[in-house]
Coordinates of C-alpha atoms in Angstrom, one line a residue:
M1 CA -157.5 29.7 14.1
T2 CA -157.6 27.0 16.8
R3 CA -158.0 23.4 16.4
V4 CA -158.8 20.7 18.5
T5 CA -157.7 17.3 17.0
R6 CA -158.9 14.0 17.9
R7 CA -157.0 10.5 18.5
A8 CA -159.8 8.3 19.8
A9 CA -160.0 4.7 20.4
L10 CA -163.4 3.0 21.3
T11 CA -162.9 3.8 25.1
S12 CA -159.9 6.2 25.1
L13 CA -159.6 9.8 24.0
T14 CA -156.8 12.3 23.6
G15 CA -157.4 15.9 22.4
V16 CA -155.0 18.6 21.8
L17 CA -155.6 22.5 21.4
I18 CA -153.7 24.2 19.1
A19 CA -153.2 28.0 19.6
G20 CA -150.6 29.6 17.6
A21 CA -147.6 27.8 18.0
T22 CA -148.4 26.3 21.5
A23 CA -149.7 23.2 21.9
V24 CA -151.4 21.9 25.2
T25 CA -153.8 19.3 26.3
I26 CA -157.6 20.2 26.4
G27 CA -157.5 19.6 30.2
Q28 CA -154.7 22.1 30.4
A29 CA -156.3 24.6 28.2
A30 CA -159.6 24.4 30.4
A31 CA -157.5 24.9 33.6
Q32 CA -155.6 27.9 31.8
A33 CA -159.2 29.7 30.9
G34 CA -160.2 29.9 34.4
G35 CA -161.2 26.6 36.0
P36 CA -164.3 24.6 36.1
R37 CA -166.4 27.4 37.4
A38 CA -165.4 30.1 35.1
R39 CA -168.2 31.4 32.9
S40 CA -167.4 34.1 30.0
G41 CA -170.0 36.8 28.7
P42 CA -170.9 35.4 25.6
V43 CA -172.0 32.2 27.3
R44 CA -175.7 31.3 28.4
G45 CA -175.7 28.1 30.4
H46 CA -178.6 26.1 31.4
A47 CA -178.9 23.0 33.7
A48 CA -180.6 20.0 32.4
A49 CA -181.0 16.7 34.0
V50 CA -178.5 17.3 36.7
T51 CA -179.7 14.8 39.7
A52 CA -179.8 11.0 39.5
G53 CA -183.8 11.2 39.5
Q54 CA -183.8 13.9 36.6
Q55 CA -181.8 11.5 34.5
A56 CA -183.7 8.4 35.3
G57 CA -187.0 10.5 34.5
V58 CA -185.6 11.2 31.0
R59 CA -184.6 7.7 30.2
R60 CA -188.1 6.4 31.2
Y61 CA -189.7 9.3 29.3
W62 CA -188.2 8.1 25.9
T63 CA -190.0 5.0 25.2
P64 CA -189.5 3.4 21.7
S65 CA -192.9 4.6 20.8
R66 CA -192.1 8.2 21.7
M67 CA -189.1 8.1 19.9
E68 CA -190.8 6.8 16.8
H69 CA -193.4 9.6 16.9
A70 CA -190.8 12.5 17.6
R71 CA -190.9 14.8 14.6
P72 CA -188.4 17.3 13.3
L73 CA -188.7 20.9 14.6
H74 CA -190.5 23.3 12.3
P75 CA -190.9 27.0 12.7
G76 CA -194.2 27.9 14.0
P77 CA -195.9 30.2 16.6
A78 CA -193.2 29.2 19.1
Q79 CA -190.6 28.4 16.9
G80 CA -189.1 31.2 15.2
T81 CA -191.8 32.8 12.8
S82 CA -191.3 36.3 14.3
R83 CA -187.6 35.9 13.0
V84 CA -187.7 37.6 9.6
T85 CA -184.8 38.8 7.4
A86 CA -184.6 42.5 6.1
A87 CA -186.8 43.5 3.2
G88 CA -186.1 41.6 -0.1
R89 CA -184.6 38.5 1.6
P90 CA -186.9 35.3 2.0
R91 CA -187.7 34.1 5.4
R92 CA -185.2 31.4 7.1
A93 CA -186.7 28.2 8.0
W94 CA -184.9 25.5 10.3
L95 CA -184.9 22.8 7.5
S96 CA -188.4 22.8 7.5
A97 CA -189.5 22.4 3.7
P98 CA -189.7 18.6 2.2
L99 CA -187.9 18.0 -0.9
T100 CA -189.8 18.9 -3.9
A101 CA -187.2 18.5 -6.8
P102 CA -186.5 15.1 -8.5
L103 CA -183.8 13.2 -7.3
T104 CA -180.7 12.5 -9.4
V105 CA -179.5 9.7 -7.5
P106 CA -181.6 6.9 -6.1
L107 CA -182.1 7.0 -2.1
T108 CA -182.7 3.7 0.0
V109 CA -185.5 4.7 2.3
P110 CA -188.1 2.5 4.0
P111 CA -191.2 1.4 1.6
R112 CA -193.7 3.5 3.8
T113 CA -192.0 7.0 2.7
P114 CA -191.9 7.3 -1.1
L115 CA -189.8 9.1 -2.9
I116 CA -190.8 12.3 -4.6
G117 CA -190.3 12.6 -8.2
S118 CA -188.1 10.7 -10.4
A119 CA -186.1 8.2 -8.2
A120 CA -183.2 8.3 -10.9
V121 CA -181.9 10.1 -13.9
A122 CA -179.7 8.0 -16.2
P123 CA -176.2 9.8 -16.7
R124 CA -175.4 10.5 -20.2
T125 CA -172.0 9.2 -19.6
P126 CA -170.6 6.5 -17.4
L127 CA -169.5 7.7 -14.0
T128 CA -166.2 6.5 -12.6
P129 CA -166.5 5.0 -9.0
R130 CA -165.2 8.2 -7.5
R131 CA -167.4 10.6 -9.6
A132 CA -170.3 8.5 -8.7
R133 CA -169.5 8.6 -4.7
L134 CA -169.2 12.5 -5.3
A135 CA -172.7 12.8 -6.9
A136 CA -174.4 10.4 -4.5
A137 CA -172.6 12.7 -1.8
A138 CA -174.3 15.9 -3.4
N139 CA -177.6 14.5 -3.3
G140 CA -177.9 13.5 0.0
A141 CA -177.3 9.7 -0.1
L142 CA -177.4 7.4 3.1
W143 CA -174.1 6.8 4.6
S144 CA -173.3 3.1 4.5
R145 CA -169.4 3.2 4.5
G146 CA -169.2 2.9 8.7
G147 CA -166.4 4.3 10.4
A148 CA -166.1 6.6 13.3
V149 CA -168.8 9.2 11.9
A150 CA -171.2 6.4 12.1
R151 CA -170.6 6.2 15.9
T152 CA -169.9 9.9 16.6
T153 CA -172.9 11.1 14.7
G154 CA -176.1 10.6 16.7
K155 CA -179.8 11.3 17.0
V156 CA -181.0 14.0 19.3
F157 CA -184.4 13.9 21.2
F158 CA -186.1 16.5 23.1
T159 CA -189.4 18.1 24.3
L160 CA -190.2 21.8 23.7
G161 CA -193.6 22.7 25.0
S162 CA -196.0 19.8 24.7
H163 CA -194.3 18.1 21.7
D164 CA -191.4 15.6 21.2
Y165 CA -188.8 16.6 18.5
V166 CA -185.5 15.3 17.0
C167 CA -182.4 16.8 15.7
S168 CA -178.8 15.6 14.9
G169 CA -175.5 16.0 16.8
S170 CA -172.0 14.9 17.3
T171 CA -169.7 14.0 20.1
V172 CA -166.5 16.3 20.2
A173 CA -163.1 15.6 21.2
S174 CA -162.9 16.8 25.0
A175 CA -160.9 16.1 28.1
G176 CA -164.0 14.6 29.9
S177 CA -165.2 12.6 26.8
D178 CA -168.8 14.2 27.3
V179 CA -169.6 16.8 24.9
V180 CA -171.8 17.2 21.9
V181 CA -172.2 19.9 19.6
T182 CA -175.8 20.6 17.9
A183 CA -177.9 23.5 16.7
A184 CA -178.7 26.1 19.4
H185 CA -182.4 25.8 18.1
C186 CA -182.2 22.2 19.2
V187 CA -181.6 23.3 22.6
K188 CA -183.2 26.4 23.0
D189 CA -186.0 28.2 21.0
G190 CA -184.1 31.4 20.5
T191 CA -185.7 33.9 23.0
G192 CA -187.8 31.5 24.2
A193 CA -187.8 28.3 26.5
W194 CA -185.1 25.7 27.0
T195 CA -185.9 22.1 25.9
T196 CA -186.5 19.4 28.4
N197 CA -186.0 15.7 28.2
W198 CA -183.3 16.2 26.1
T199 CA -181.1 13.0 25.2
F200 CA -178.5 12.1 22.6
V201 CA -178.2 8.3 20.8
P202 CA -175.0 8.1 19.0
G203 CA -175.1 5.8 16.0
Y204 CA -178.8 5.7 16.2
T205 CA -180.2 3.4 13.3
N206 CA -183.8 2.5 12.8
G207 CA -184.8 2.7 16.4
K208 CA -181.8 1.0 17.9
D209 CA -179.1 2.6 20.3
P210 CA -176.1 0.6 19.9
Y211 CA -173.9 2.8 21.9
G212 CA -176.7 3.8 24.6
S213 CA -178.6 7.1 25.2
Y214 CA -176.8 9.8 27.1
T215 CA -179.0 12.5 28.9
A216 CA -178.0 16.3 29.1
R217 CA -176.4 17.9 32.1
Q218 CA -176.0 21.5 30.8
F219 CA -176.9 23.4 27.8
Y220 CA -174.5 26.1 26.3
V221 CA -175.8 28.7 23.9
A222 CA -174.5 32.0 22.9
S223 CA -176.0 35.1 24.6
Q224 CA -176.7 36.4 20.8
W225 CA -178.7 33.1 20.3
S226 CA -180.4 33.4 23.6
T227 CA -181.4 37.1 23.5
R228 CA -181.8 38.1 19.6
G229 CA -182.3 34.3 18.2
D230 CA -179.4 35.3 15.9
N231 CA -178.8 32.6 13.2
N232 CA -175.2 33.6 12.9
Y233 CA -175.0 31.9 16.5
D234 CA -177.1 28.9 15.8
V235 CA -174.7 26.5 17.5
A236 CA -174.9 24.7 21.0
F237 CA -172.6 22.7 23.0
V238 CA -173.9 20.1 25.3
A239 CA -172.3 18.4 28.8
L240 CA -173.7 15.1 29.0
N241 CA -174.1 12.7 31.8
P242 CA -172.8 9.2 31.5
A243 CA -174.7 6.1 30.7
V244 CA -174.4 2.5 32.2
L245 CA -174.0 -0.1 29.6
G246 CA -173.4 -3.7 30.4
G247 CA -173.2 -2.7 34.1
T248 CA -170.2 -0.3 33.4
T249 CA -170.7 3.4 33.8
V250 CA -169.1 5.1 30.5
T251 CA -169.3 8.5 28.9
A252 CA -170.4 9.2 25.5
G253 CA -166.8 9.7 24.3
Q254 CA -165.3 6.9 25.8
E255 CA -167.9 4.6 24.0
V256 CA -167.8 6.1 20.6
G257 CA -164.8 8.6 20.4
G258 CA -165.3 12.3 19.3
Q259 CA -164.5 14.2 16.2
G260 CA -161.9 17.0 16.2
I261 CA -163.3 20.6 16.0
E262 CA -161.7 23.9 14.6
F263 CA -162.5 27.2 15.4
G264 CA -161.9 30.3 13.2
A265 CA -161.3 28.1 10.1
Q266 CA -163.3 28.9 6.6
P267 CA -162.7 25.6 4.7
A268 CA -163.7 25.4 1.0
R269 CA -165.4 22.0 1.2
E270 CA -167.5 20.3 3.9
V271 CA -169.2 17.1 4.2
A272 CA -172.3 17.4 6.3
F273 CA -173.9 14.5 8.3
G274 CA -177.5 14.1 9.9
Y275 CA -180.8 12.3 10.3
P276 CA -183.1 14.0 8.0
A277 CA -186.7 12.8 9.0
D278 CA -189.0 14.8 6.5
P279 CA -189.8 12.8 2.9
P280 CA -188.1 11.6 1.0
Y281 CA -186.3 10.4 4.2
S282 CA -187.4 8.6 7.2
G283 CA -185.1 9.9 10.4
G284 CA -183.9 6.2 10.8
Q285 CA -180.4 6.4 9.1
L286 CA -177.6 8.6 8.6
A287 CA -177.2 10.9 5.5
Y288 CA -174.6 13.1 4.3
C289 CA -173.9 15.7 1.5
S290 CA -170.5 16.9 0.3
G291 CA -169.3 19.8 -1.7
K292 CA -168.0 23.0 -2.0
V293 CA -169.4 25.7 0.4
S294 CA -170.2 29.5 -0.4
P295 CA -171.3 32.7 1.4
D296 CA -175.1 33.5 2.1
P297 CA -176.0 35.3 -1.1
Y298 CA -178.8 37.0 0.4
G299 CA -176.5 38.7 3.2
G300 CA -179.0 37.7 6.0
T301 CA -176.1 36.0 7.8
T302 CA -172.5 35.1 7.7
D303 CA -173.0 31.5 7.5
T304 CA -171.7 29.3 4.4
G305 CA -174.1 27.2 2.3
L306 CA -173.8 23.7 0.7
N307 CA -175.6 22.2 -2.0
C308 CA -177.7 19.5 -0.2
P309 CA -181.2 18.2 -0.1
M310 CA -181.3 16.9 3.5
T311 CA -184.6 17.8 5.1
A312 CA -185.8 18.6 8.8
G313 CA -184.4 16.6 11.5
S314 CA -180.7 16.9 10.3
S315 CA -180.5 20.2 12.0
G316 CA -177.4 20.2 14.4
G317 CA -175.5 17.4 12.3
P318 CA -171.7 18.1 11.9
W319 CA -170.0 19.6 9.0
L320 CA -166.8 18.0 8.7
S321 CA -163.4 19.5 6.9
S322 CA -160.7 17.3 5.9
F323 CA -162.8 14.2 6.0
N324 CA -161.3 10.8 5.9
R325 CA -163.9 8.5 4.1
A326 CA -162.1 5.3 5.0
A327 CA -161.7 6.3 9.0
G328 CA -165.0 8.3 8.9
T329 CA -163.0 11.0 10.7
G330 CA -162.9 14.8 10.2
I331 CA -162.7 18.4 11.6
I332 CA -166.0 19.8 12.8
S333 CA -166.4 23.4 11.6
S334 CA -170.1 24.0 11.5
V335 CA -173.4 22.5 11.9
S336 CA -176.6 22.2 10.0
S337 CA -178.7 25.0 10.7
F338 CA -181.5 26.4 8.1
K339 CA -182.6 26.9 4.7
Y340 CA -184.2 29.8 3.2
S341 CA -187.8 29.5 2.2
T342 CA -187.4 29.9 -1.4
D343 CA -184.5 27.8 -1.9
N344 CA -184.6 24.3 -1.1
A345 CA -181.2 23.2 -2.5
I346 CA -179.0 25.0 -0.1
L347 CA -178.2 24.3 3.4
Y348 CA -176.6 26.8 5.8
G349 CA -174.4 26.4 8.7
P350 CA -172.8 29.0 11.0
G351 CA -169.3 29.7 11.1
L352 CA -167.4 28.6 14.5
G353 CA -165.8 31.7 16.0
S354 CA -164.6 33.0 19.3
T355 CA -168.1 32.8 20.7
A356 CA -168.4 29.0 19.8
Q357 CA -165.1 28.4 21.2
A358 CA -166.0 29.9 24.3
L359 CA -169.1 27.6 24.3
Y360 CA -167.2 24.6 24.0
R361 CA -164.9 25.4 26.8
A362 CA -167.6 25.9 29.3
A363 CA -169.1 22.4 28.0
A364 CA -165.7 20.9 28.4
R365 CA -165.6 22.3 32.0
G366 CA -169.2 21.6 32.8

């Protein structure tokens, strides 16, 4: 099991890679892994906006209107309908179905997006503040506590084919302070095309980009995703370009910090964050779920499931273990990936194993 821990101020970041009993800095780990040009077999890389002209083109593309009208990625002819499970298992969908069951805790959403079903159900007995927080978390409440997670989690905008889409992602501790983790389907359409016009907006809130917008320099996905669309490997790491804020060139990690990340772990509890955009959500605010995780009951994947009503748009959002609510910090151990078409209650995320670690190392060097 390997863990990268985070010690990040607003403009400084230090990461530590722990392997067995040996601890080295992330920069040292990258050098020991083969230098900046090394590439391992499981990794599939793809250049995004590399030149200054390409980066400027992406920034020009994302006008406020385009961002407002970008929609969650739903399965369709070009996005995964051919990927079906074995006989007897329901089809997996990338968080595509809107919530249909009544909410047990009211959500604060813009008036233009009505809640579906009952907005609240009165409890039989009074809830303590702690139990109330847990109940809200289990039902996809909006995150209002601030902290690091409100900065490090962001909204992802990209183009696939002729349409503009949204996902979620998180900055990750790295030597270059320029790495984001998201779902692979938010970067590449399985065996199909890579995305274009990809940009990450940390701390996105109702159309505002308080910490700037960061274009993608290089994508990294697993070969198992690129060649087979394997949901067990629905995770991607993206090396970002810096942005100019207030006349100063900064990386995303320098501006917002980066959450820690752990490979090979199987936490019993997770807190998932993201920007759900299908009703009853609007996609404008950060939401979260919290609870115990359990194995995929259908056996279609090795993913774990979390009771969570977050809808499409939250794909790629981080799952944090050892989460500190006061500080908003934790350890990334998965990302939101899919729901089964017959079960809208459970959100699934892939484990981060040795292949994900190889992707991370490639992005940290890239």
